[in-house]
Amino acid sequence: MPSSAKKLVNWTPTDIKADMLAKYPPKVARKRASQILVNEALGNETPEISANVRTIPGIITMRGCTYAGCKGVILGPTRDIVNITHGPIGCGFYSWLTRRNQTDASAEGAENFMPYCFSTDMQDQDIIFGGEKKLQAAIQEAYDLFHPKAIAIFATCPVGLIGDDIHAVARKMKAKFGDCNVFAFSCEGYKGVSQSAGHHIANNKIFSEVVGENDAEKPGEFKINLLGEYNIGGDGFEIDRILKKCGITNISTFSGNSTYDQFASAHKADLSAVMCHRSINYVADMLETKFGIPWIKVNFIGAKSTAKSLRKIAEYFGDPGLTARVEEVIAEEMPAVEAVIDDVLPRTKGKTAMLFVGGSRAHHYQDLFAEMGMKTLAAGYEFAHRDDYEGRQVIPGLKVDADSRNIEEIEVKADEQRYAPRKTSEEMAKLEAAGLKFKEYDGLIPDMDHQTLVIDDLNQYEAEKLVEIIKPDVFCAGIKEKFSIQKLGIPMKQLHSYDSGGPYAGFQGAVNFYHEIDRLVNSKVWSYMKAPWQENPELSATYVWE
Ligand code: CFM
């Protein structure tokens, strides 16, 4: 019998939670209990979850570090900035090209430094005597070799511990070069409880050092920034294809397939559309405060969500031509999507999924599964904050803990010359009255069914326990989880790297995803997980001479 056929019948989510906690010492169990929630969201009553807190030492978390969030996630996908890791070579090497953020450097004269790994390769003597001179030499060498528009420096743990002043070095080199922006990120791995702190540090610096640097007018109509889209597996290419077809101009993506100039020109857009709220909401807020650009939450994961997001953008601009064009594009794209849904639905309907990914995908991908008639039984983020679970209305009440205090708060004010509200307050009020919500994200919990499980910072032990009890038809997480889950006989789809697949965003991406999940959940290979002698220990044999 395939493992997926053995469904849980007698477990309630409350039992499952109790079973997951049973093995922990009381103090650990108490802490984890506040991060494991049986969803009982009702109307405006969203239950509270504990999130963005330290992982208990000894627990094998799925999280990454602050350096990963800053250097890897936010700045990694920008092709024409030289990114130098100040630290031991391992930090640079292992963070180099491991995320499948694609870029298109085919245009004439386009620079692409992403295939290079830049590191100061700190040694014992640099730790003892300081690494600033070495950093300065590395910046000079990168400048001499490549003459880039910008050089970014990323601190790893030892840099913070020994106290190298990377910002002073950056300022000195920037002044020396004159034609190359040099800036540094204090994103030591230990700075926060996860990569989330790295996003915040990256957002602050990129906003204060780069955004607004290029005041040249950008051509095109209906100018938007696409924030929190990282072009994993080509997602950004598909979204750009759709936006272009609709006649919407994408000034700047943070940061998939991006360039330095896109960041520098982001203040020229008239709307920010936010995909991954967790990683980039800081930039969206700062663009509004400083330049008057409103932001809305969008989601291009799922065909229906893509159509909805396009309609939201059109609604904002309120141009009849754009609205008509968006409807035409949706009408053109949907038949191909629906044909594939009709094909896979008889095989995927009623199947179940679990999603434990970063800070936004565990939510966004539920839309794709819903389109396939699949139910999400349990989901959670690695490092999101309470607002990503419960909605942004909780932000004013969030506690600032010791870890968040490590992150520099920057003060952003309206720009004296360049602040220009894109809509009058009456226009904004009218749009809001018509249902367009600004600066709003409702989070994952209200979107999930009752009696599902919402779990923050799921760990290796709990993941295996959940899979053993619930036996979902597919489990979605990352490479660290992939093989331990597959060993339990459950197909596993990586939703960080997409394994080697993608794109999964937009209309064509949805089609790719339906095919991939259909293939995974209907594969017969999982029924052969047990060797014949494991299934039937009494297996007998006879000797040939008998
Ligand atoms: Fe945003 Fe991301 Fe995510 Fe993220 Fe990430 Fe990623 Fe992610 Mo991996 S920025 S929070 S830090 S959507 S790398 S592209 S897949 S954990 S869910």
XYZ file of C-alpha atoms and ligand atoms in Angstrom:
563
model
C 0.000 0.000 0.000
C 1.498 3.438 -0.862
C 2.293 5.388 2.248
C -0.051 8.186 1.207
C -2.977 5.791 1.358
C -2.472 5.310 5.091
C -4.188 8.491 6.181
C -4.408 9.688 9.699
C -7.858 9.176 11.054
C -7.775 9.395 14.792
C -5.416 12.297 15.358
C -6.715 15.765 16.119
C -4.359 18.723 15.647
C -4.300 19.118 19.417
C -3.103 15.517 19.795
C -0.471 16.057 17.155
C 0.796 19.140 18.931
C 0.947 17.279 22.244
C 2.811 14.412 20.635
C 5.335 16.743 19.048
C 6.041 18.350 22.419
C 6.070 15.149 24.467
C 9.770 14.464 24.120
C 10.977 17.927 25.114
C 12.095 18.974 28.611
C 9.351 21.155 30.202
C 11.029 24.514 29.529
C 11.640 23.712 25.870
C 8.119 22.317 25.511
C 6.669 25.551 26.928
C 8.571 27.667 24.460
C 7.767 25.479 21.484
C 4.103 25.305 22.530
C 3.833 29.054 21.937
C 5.199 28.580 18.405
C 2.898 25.689 17.470
C -0.639 26.825 16.904
C -3.835 24.951 16.160
C -5.536 27.380 13.806
C -8.790 28.687 15.140
C -8.851 31.991 13.290
C -12.349 33.409 13.293
C -13.243 36.652 11.582
C -11.099 39.312 13.196
C -9.903 36.988 15.926
C -6.530 35.829 14.704
C -4.758 33.749 17.332
C -1.351 34.892 18.516
C 1.801 32.982 17.696
C 5.282 33.473 19.021
C 7.697 34.256 16.176
C 11.048 35.915 15.470
C 12.466 34.564 18.720
C 15.743 32.724 19.225
C 15.961 29.065 18.365
C 16.719 26.995 21.456
C 20.352 25.864 21.309
C 20.626 22.202 20.408
C 17.563 22.218 18.213
C 18.276 21.600 14.522
C 16.542 24.606 13.019
C 15.782 25.204 9.343
C 16.924 28.816 9.660
C 19.891 30.610 8.157
C 22.004 33.474 9.489
C 21.881 37.257 9.249
C 24.750 37.365 6.748
C 22.770 34.968 4.521
C 19.738 37.274 4.635
C 21.774 40.355 3.758
C 24.430 39.168 1.334
C 22.634 36.173 -0.096
C 18.991 37.159 -0.194
C 18.747 40.915 -0.726
C 22.011 41.878 -2.417
C 22.891 38.544 -4.001
C 20.679 38.846 -7.091
C 22.021 42.256 -8.230
C 24.457 41.637 -11.035
C 26.569 44.776 -11.290
C 27.573 45.341 -7.674
C 30.801 43.666 -6.562
C 29.907 41.915 -3.298
C 32.924 41.346 -1.071
C 32.566 39.058 1.925
C 34.872 40.295 4.652
C 35.668 37.164 6.569
C 37.001 33.638 6.328
C 36.736 32.136 2.852
C 34.090 29.565 3.803
C 31.421 32.228 4.385
C 31.999 33.639 0.915
C 32.398 30.351 -0.874
C 29.415 28.545 0.608
C 27.107 31.506 0.044
C 28.231 31.906 -3.555
C 25.750 30.841 -6.260
C 23.800 28.573 -3.923
C 20.505 30.437 -4.358
C 18.939 29.990 -7.781
C 18.457 33.718 -8.408
C 18.800 34.144 -12.139
C 19.889 37.234 -13.997
C 19.875 38.385 -17.594
C 23.127 40.059 -18.514
C 22.702 39.560 -22.239
C 22.292 43.255 -23.058
C 25.299 44.869 -24.670
C 27.717 46.222 -22.114
C 25.827 44.642 -19.205
C 28.086 43.731 -16.326
C 27.621 40.597 -14.325
C 29.792 39.951 -11.286
C 27.603 37.201 -9.870
C 29.709 34.341 -11.226
C 32.667 35.645 -9.159
C 33.236 34.930 -5.486
C 34.912 37.878 -3.726
C 36.280 37.402 -0.231
C 39.009 38.904 1.932
C 39.922 35.371 3.019
C 40.699 36.374 6.615
C 43.393 34.338 8.332
C 44.390 33.870 11.992
C 46.705 36.903 11.915
C 43.893 39.118 10.567
C 41.679 38.049 13.439
C 44.444 38.901 15.908
C 45.777 42.137 14.371
C 42.614 43.319 12.578
C 41.450 42.956 8.999
C 40.841 46.545 7.886
C 44.011 46.831 5.796
C 43.214 43.600 4.059
C 39.698 44.808 3.350
C 41.005 48.057 1.916
C 43.378 46.150 -0.345
C 40.540 43.879 -1.503
C 38.333 46.852 -2.376
C 41.185 48.445 -4.303
C 41.873 45.205 -6.161
C 38.206 44.775 -7.121
C 38.068 48.377 -8.314
C 41.226 48.084 -10.385
C 40.069 44.877 -12.013
C 36.424 45.658 -12.707
C 35.720 49.390 -12.271
C 32.196 48.598 -11.011
C 29.514 51.179 -10.234
C 29.421 49.940 -6.680
C 31.210 47.699 -4.200
C 29.373 46.275 -1.194
C 31.121 44.818 1.846
C 29.497 42.214 4.053
C 30.677 41.481 7.586
C 30.820 37.904 8.824
C 30.807 36.912 12.513
C 34.541 37.371 13.297
C 34.518 40.892 11.853
C 32.014 42.000 14.469
C 33.837 40.147 17.219
C 37.187 41.830 16.536
C 35.584 45.202 15.770
C 36.874 46.043 12.279
C 35.337 49.366 11.223
C 34.127 48.337 7.786
C 32.068 51.502 7.353
C 35.101 53.749 7.824
C 37.002 51.716 5.229
C 34.026 51.955 2.831
C 33.758 55.734 3.262
C 37.477 56.196 2.706
C 37.497 54.134 -0.482
C 34.339 55.768 -1.837
C 35.942 59.201 -1.411
C 39.161 57.967 -2.967
C 37.510 56.508 -6.095
C 34.924 59.220 -6.709
C 33.149 57.141 -9.378
C 32.285 54.035 -7.388
C 29.800 53.842 -4.513
C 31.295 51.795 -1.688
C 29.115 50.830 1.268
C 29.220 48.212 3.983
C 26.740 46.061 5.874
C 27.167 45.115 9.531
C 25.401 41.839 8.893
C 27.438 39.497 11.078
C 25.747 36.104 11.116
C 24.918 36.317 14.814
C 23.332 39.798 14.602
C 19.768 38.508 14.781
C 17.813 35.344 15.376
C 17.740 34.431 11.676
C 18.282 35.757 8.156
C 15.408 38.160 8.785
C 17.735 40.567 10.596
C 19.922 40.542 7.482
C 17.002 41.652 5.325
C 16.426 44.619 7.616
C 20.108 45.609 7.666
C 20.275 45.298 3.863
C 17.085 47.323 3.364
C 18.327 50.159 5.581
C 21.676 50.483 3.878
C 20.496 50.095 0.300
C 17.855 52.714 1.006
C 20.207 55.218 2.592
C 23.169 54.669 0.223
C 21.619 53.880 -3.164
C 17.884 54.611 -3.537
C 17.389 58.096 -4.985
C 20.923 58.391 -6.421
C 19.675 58.622 -10.026
C 17.152 61.367 -10.681
C 16.971 60.851 -14.456
C 13.421 60.418 -15.698
C 12.528 56.860 -16.627
C 10.565 56.216 -19.795
C 7.287 54.308 -19.787
C 3.794 54.430 -18.363
C 2.357 53.003 -15.151
C 5.660 52.807 -13.326
C 5.956 50.403 -10.453
C 8.623 48.883 -8.232
C 8.331 45.161 -7.707
C 9.572 44.617 -4.167
C 10.448 41.219 -2.698
C 10.794 39.227 -5.929
C 14.134 37.468 -6.299
C 13.886 35.724 -9.672
C 14.377 32.248 -8.242
C 14.214 29.769 -11.109
C 13.219 32.609 -13.452
C 10.073 33.762 -11.582
C 10.984 37.386 -12.179
C 11.353 36.825 -15.923
C 7.816 35.464 -16.091
C 6.412 38.336 -14.018
C 8.255 40.869 -16.171
C 6.842 39.206 -19.295
C 3.309 39.643 -17.952
C 3.832 43.204 -16.737
C 5.295 44.186 -20.100
C 2.404 42.593 -21.944
C 0.015 44.666 -19.820
C 1.945 47.851 -20.492
C 3.116 48.254 -16.894
C 6.677 49.557 -16.508
C 8.795 47.869 -13.868
C 11.324 50.502 -12.779
C 13.073 48.402 -10.207
C 12.892 44.895 -8.790
C 14.221 44.326 -5.289
C 16.212 42.436 -6.205
C 15.736 39.672 -8.749
C 17.446 40.326 -12.087
C 18.322 43.801 -10.807
C 21.060 46.328 -11.356
C 22.495 49.104 -9.227
C 20.710 51.674 -11.342
C 17.317 50.100 -10.676
C 17.769 50.653 -6.931
C 19.086 54.164 -7.585
C 15.939 54.978 -9.618
C 13.315 53.290 -7.441
C 12.012 56.683 -6.277
C 10.856 57.332 -9.850
C 8.057 54.756 -9.624
C 4.449 55.638 -8.789
C 3.561 52.459 -6.887
C 5.423 49.759 -4.994
C 3.999 46.269 -5.391
C 5.226 44.042 -2.567
C 5.564 40.299 -3.174
C 7.596 39.042 -0.214
C 6.423 41.206 2.626
C 8.899 39.794 5.143
C 12.100 40.603 3.353
C 11.365 44.043 1.930
C 8.474 45.776 3.718
C 11.021 48.167 5.231
C 11.929 49.539 1.771
C 8.247 49.842 0.834
C 7.577 51.926 3.952
C 10.664 54.082 3.485
C 9.825 54.792 -0.181
C 6.452 56.013 0.934
C 7.750 58.150 3.781
C 10.584 59.746 1.846
C 9.144 60.005 -1.670
C 5.377 59.556 -1.332
C 5.084 56.234 -3.199
C 2.209 54.138 -1.834
C 2.500 50.362 -1.629
C 0.159 47.441 -2.020
C 0.654 43.739 -1.332
C 0.603 41.507 -4.407
C 1.183 37.819 -5.026
C 2.194 36.405 -8.382
C 2.256 32.820 -7.112
C -0.853 31.117 -8.467
C -2.721 31.988 -11.669
C -5.711 33.479 -9.872
C -3.472 35.448 -7.538
C -1.546 36.743 -10.539
C -4.760 37.927 -12.190
C -5.870 39.496 -8.916
C -2.563 41.294 -8.463
C -2.641 42.697 -11.996
C -6.168 43.959 -11.403
C -5.050 45.630 -8.171
C -2.252 47.458 -9.992
C -4.684 48.546 -12.724
C -7.180 49.702 -10.123
C -4.536 51.882 -8.520
C -3.667 53.654 -11.756
C -7.343 53.961 -12.649
C -6.665 54.203 -16.375
C -9.383 52.625 -18.538
C -6.854 51.650 -21.226
C -4.686 49.826 -18.692
C -7.685 48.133 -17.089
C -8.827 46.871 -20.487
C -5.347 45.683 -21.387
C -4.983 43.793 -18.097
C -8.311 42.035 -18.734
C -7.184 41.139 -22.257
C -3.943 39.664 -20.954
C -5.754 37.621 -18.301
C -8.216 36.368 -20.919
C -5.338 35.455 -23.207
C -3.290 33.666 -20.563
C -5.931 31.793 -18.602
C -7.114 29.201 -21.174
C -3.697 27.509 -21.216
C -3.677 27.479 -17.411
C -7.197 26.089 -17.179
C -6.471 23.359 -19.682
C -3.684 22.050 -17.451
C -5.817 22.352 -14.307
C -8.543 20.307 -15.986
C -5.965 17.694 -16.859
C -4.302 17.355 -13.437
C -7.259 17.992 -11.138
C -8.678 14.453 -11.214
C -5.288 13.229 -9.977
C -4.456 15.983 -7.485
C -7.830 16.817 -5.954
C -8.065 15.906 -2.302
C -4.316 15.428 -1.882
C -2.599 17.133 1.008
C 0.446 19.329 1.434
C 2.670 20.790 4.129
C 4.762 23.896 3.587
C 7.599 25.113 5.757
C 9.525 27.829 3.960
C 11.239 31.117 4.779
C 9.020 34.091 5.394
C 6.460 34.263 2.594
C 6.303 31.196 0.390
C 4.631 28.996 3.002
C 1.704 31.354 2.504
C 1.874 32.205 -1.217
C 2.152 28.622 -2.434
C -1.047 27.613 -0.685
C -2.843 29.430 -3.529
C -1.217 27.159 -6.121
C -2.148 24.055 -4.142
C -5.714 25.304 -3.750
C -5.947 25.697 -7.529
C -5.053 22.007 -7.777
C -7.726 21.062 -5.242
C -5.070 20.278 -2.640
C -5.381 21.078 1.020
C -2.616 22.509 3.172
C -2.694 20.693 6.506
C 0.234 22.391 8.193
C 2.392 25.369 7.307
C 4.810 27.775 8.854
C 7.703 30.098 8.332
C 11.311 29.732 9.318
C 11.871 33.312 10.351
C 8.826 35.472 9.650
C 7.489 37.852 12.282
C 4.064 37.884 13.872
C 2.721 40.304 11.243
C 3.412 37.741 8.504
C 1.305 35.250 10.441
C -1.396 37.405 11.958
C -1.475 40.523 9.788
C 0.154 43.931 9.974
C -2.293 45.235 12.554
C -0.142 43.575 15.249
C 2.969 45.641 14.384
C 2.403 48.465 16.896
C 2.242 45.921 19.726
C 5.372 43.948 18.791
C 8.001 43.834 21.498
C 11.477 45.099 20.631
C 13.726 42.422 22.054
C 17.472 42.353 22.572
C 18.031 40.895 19.138
C 15.994 43.458 17.224
C 17.829 46.160 19.140
C 21.026 45.003 17.426
C 19.696 46.358 14.158
C 20.311 50.001 13.509
C 17.085 51.990 13.211
C 17.346 54.670 10.577
C 15.251 57.757 10.638
C 13.565 58.481 7.327
C 11.814 61.777 6.649
C 10.016 63.229 3.660
C 12.572 64.421 1.108
C 12.461 68.211 0.957
C 12.646 68.414 -2.816
C 11.516 65.072 -4.040
C 8.630 64.049 -1.789
C 5.511 64.006 -3.952
C 2.390 62.110 -2.939
C 1.386 60.097 -6.007
C -2.296 60.445 -5.213
C -4.175 63.082 -3.249
C -5.613 61.975 0.063
C -9.094 62.101 -1.515
C -7.984 59.807 -4.331
C -6.427 57.411 -1.829
C -9.582 57.427 0.296
C -11.681 56.727 -2.786
C -9.514 53.775 -3.787
C -9.644 52.432 -0.239
C -13.397 52.781 -0.147
C -13.534 50.774 -3.368
C -11.613 47.972 -1.650
C -7.975 48.587 -2.613
C -5.958 48.183 0.534
C -2.710 50.042 1.000
C 0.074 49.065 3.381
C -1.828 45.971 4.298
C -0.987 42.305 4.643
C -3.315 39.916 6.436
C -0.784 37.146 6.946
C -0.926 33.385 6.733
C -3.138 32.386 9.656
C -6.465 33.904 8.512
C -6.044 32.246 5.106
C -5.650 28.740 6.507
C -8.480 26.379 7.353
C -9.640 25.762 10.881
C -7.863 22.999 12.724
C -4.790 23.164 10.546
C -1.415 23.531 12.212
C 0.656 26.702 11.985
C 4.199 26.182 13.221
C 6.985 28.727 13.504
C 10.642 27.690 13.142
C 9.867 24.010 12.615
C 12.874 21.823 13.336
C 14.194 18.521 12.092
C 12.673 16.461 14.888
C 9.223 18.012 14.579
C 9.268 17.792 10.775
C 9.835 14.065 10.888
C 7.264 13.610 13.612
C 4.645 15.552 11.635
C 5.292 13.580 8.495
C 5.128 10.271 10.342
C 1.785 11.163 11.915
C 0.027 13.027 9.109
C 1.657 11.486 6.034
C 0.964 14.351 3.646
C 1.102 13.713 -0.093
C 3.841 16.292 -0.500
C 6.127 18.142 1.909
C 7.644 21.466 0.858
C 10.752 22.951 2.457
C 14.451 23.256 1.589
C 17.548 21.225 0.845
C 18.301 20.556 4.533
C 14.972 18.755 4.868
C 14.825 17.140 1.451
C 16.408 13.776 2.023
C 15.309 13.084 5.577
C 11.704 13.570 4.447
C 12.128 11.461 1.339
C 13.566 8.682 3.468
C 10.208 8.640 5.229
C 8.572 7.833 1.896
C 7.004 11.228 1.217
C 7.775 13.272 -1.915
C 9.542 16.482 -1.082
C 9.516 19.651 -3.166
C 12.051 22.351 -2.516
C 10.289 25.685 -2.470
C 13.435 27.729 -1.936
C 15.431 26.547 -4.951
C 12.565 24.733 -6.755
C 14.990 21.793 -7.041
C 16.032 22.359 -10.646
C 12.609 23.603 -11.800
C 10.726 26.830 -12.219
C 9.577 29.379 -12.919
C 6.496 28.881 -10.773
C 5.277 32.487 -10.697
C 2.738 34.002 -13.060
C 0.637 32.091 -15.560
C 3.292 29.967 -17.214
C 4.845 29.298 -13.833
C 1.545 27.978 -12.486
C 1.413 25.515 -15.378
C 4.939 24.337 -14.549
C 3.971 23.865 -10.922
C 0.800 21.869 -11.659
C 2.791 19.457 -13.807
C 5.540 19.123 -11.207
C 3.225 18.449 -8.275
C 1.076 16.059 -10.320
C 4.249 14.125 -11.143
C 5.389 14.085 -7.508
C 2.173 13.163 -5.729
C 1.239 10.496 -8.250
C 4.602 8.817 -8.532
C 4.526 5.130 -7.650
C 8.132 5.133 -6.514
C 7.163 5.913 -2.904
C 5.325 2.607 -2.594
C 8.632 0.805 -3.084
C 10.321 2.404 -0.064
C 10.368 -0.811 1.908
C 12.402 -3.822 0.859
C 10.363 -7.040 0.563
C 11.844 -8.439 3.789
C 10.827 -5.281 5.687
C 7.242 -5.560 4.483
C 7.059 -9.262 5.123
C 9.639 -10.564 7.608
C 8.496 -14.174 7.191
C 9.709 -14.233 3.648
C 10.979 -17.762 3.143
C 13.232 -19.315 0.604
C 14.425 -22.723 -0.336
C 17.843 -23.903 -1.355
C 18.109 -24.971 -4.950
C 19.066 -28.518 -3.928
C 16.008 -28.931 -1.742
Fe 11.105 36.324 0.908
Fe 12.433 34.866 -0.638
Fe 10.861 33.951 1.269
Fe 13.109 35.241 1.933
Fe 14.664 33.080 1.774
Fe 14.019 32.681 -0.815
Fe 12.427 31.847 1.147
Mo 14.754 30.719 0.728
S 13.208 36.582 0.379
S 11.183 35.300 2.833
S 15.017 34.810 2.967
S 10.332 34.837 -0.535
S 15.923 32.575 0.130
S 13.452 34.054 -2.378
S 12.945 30.882 -0.666
S 13.819 31.410 2.702
S 10.218 31.962 1.611
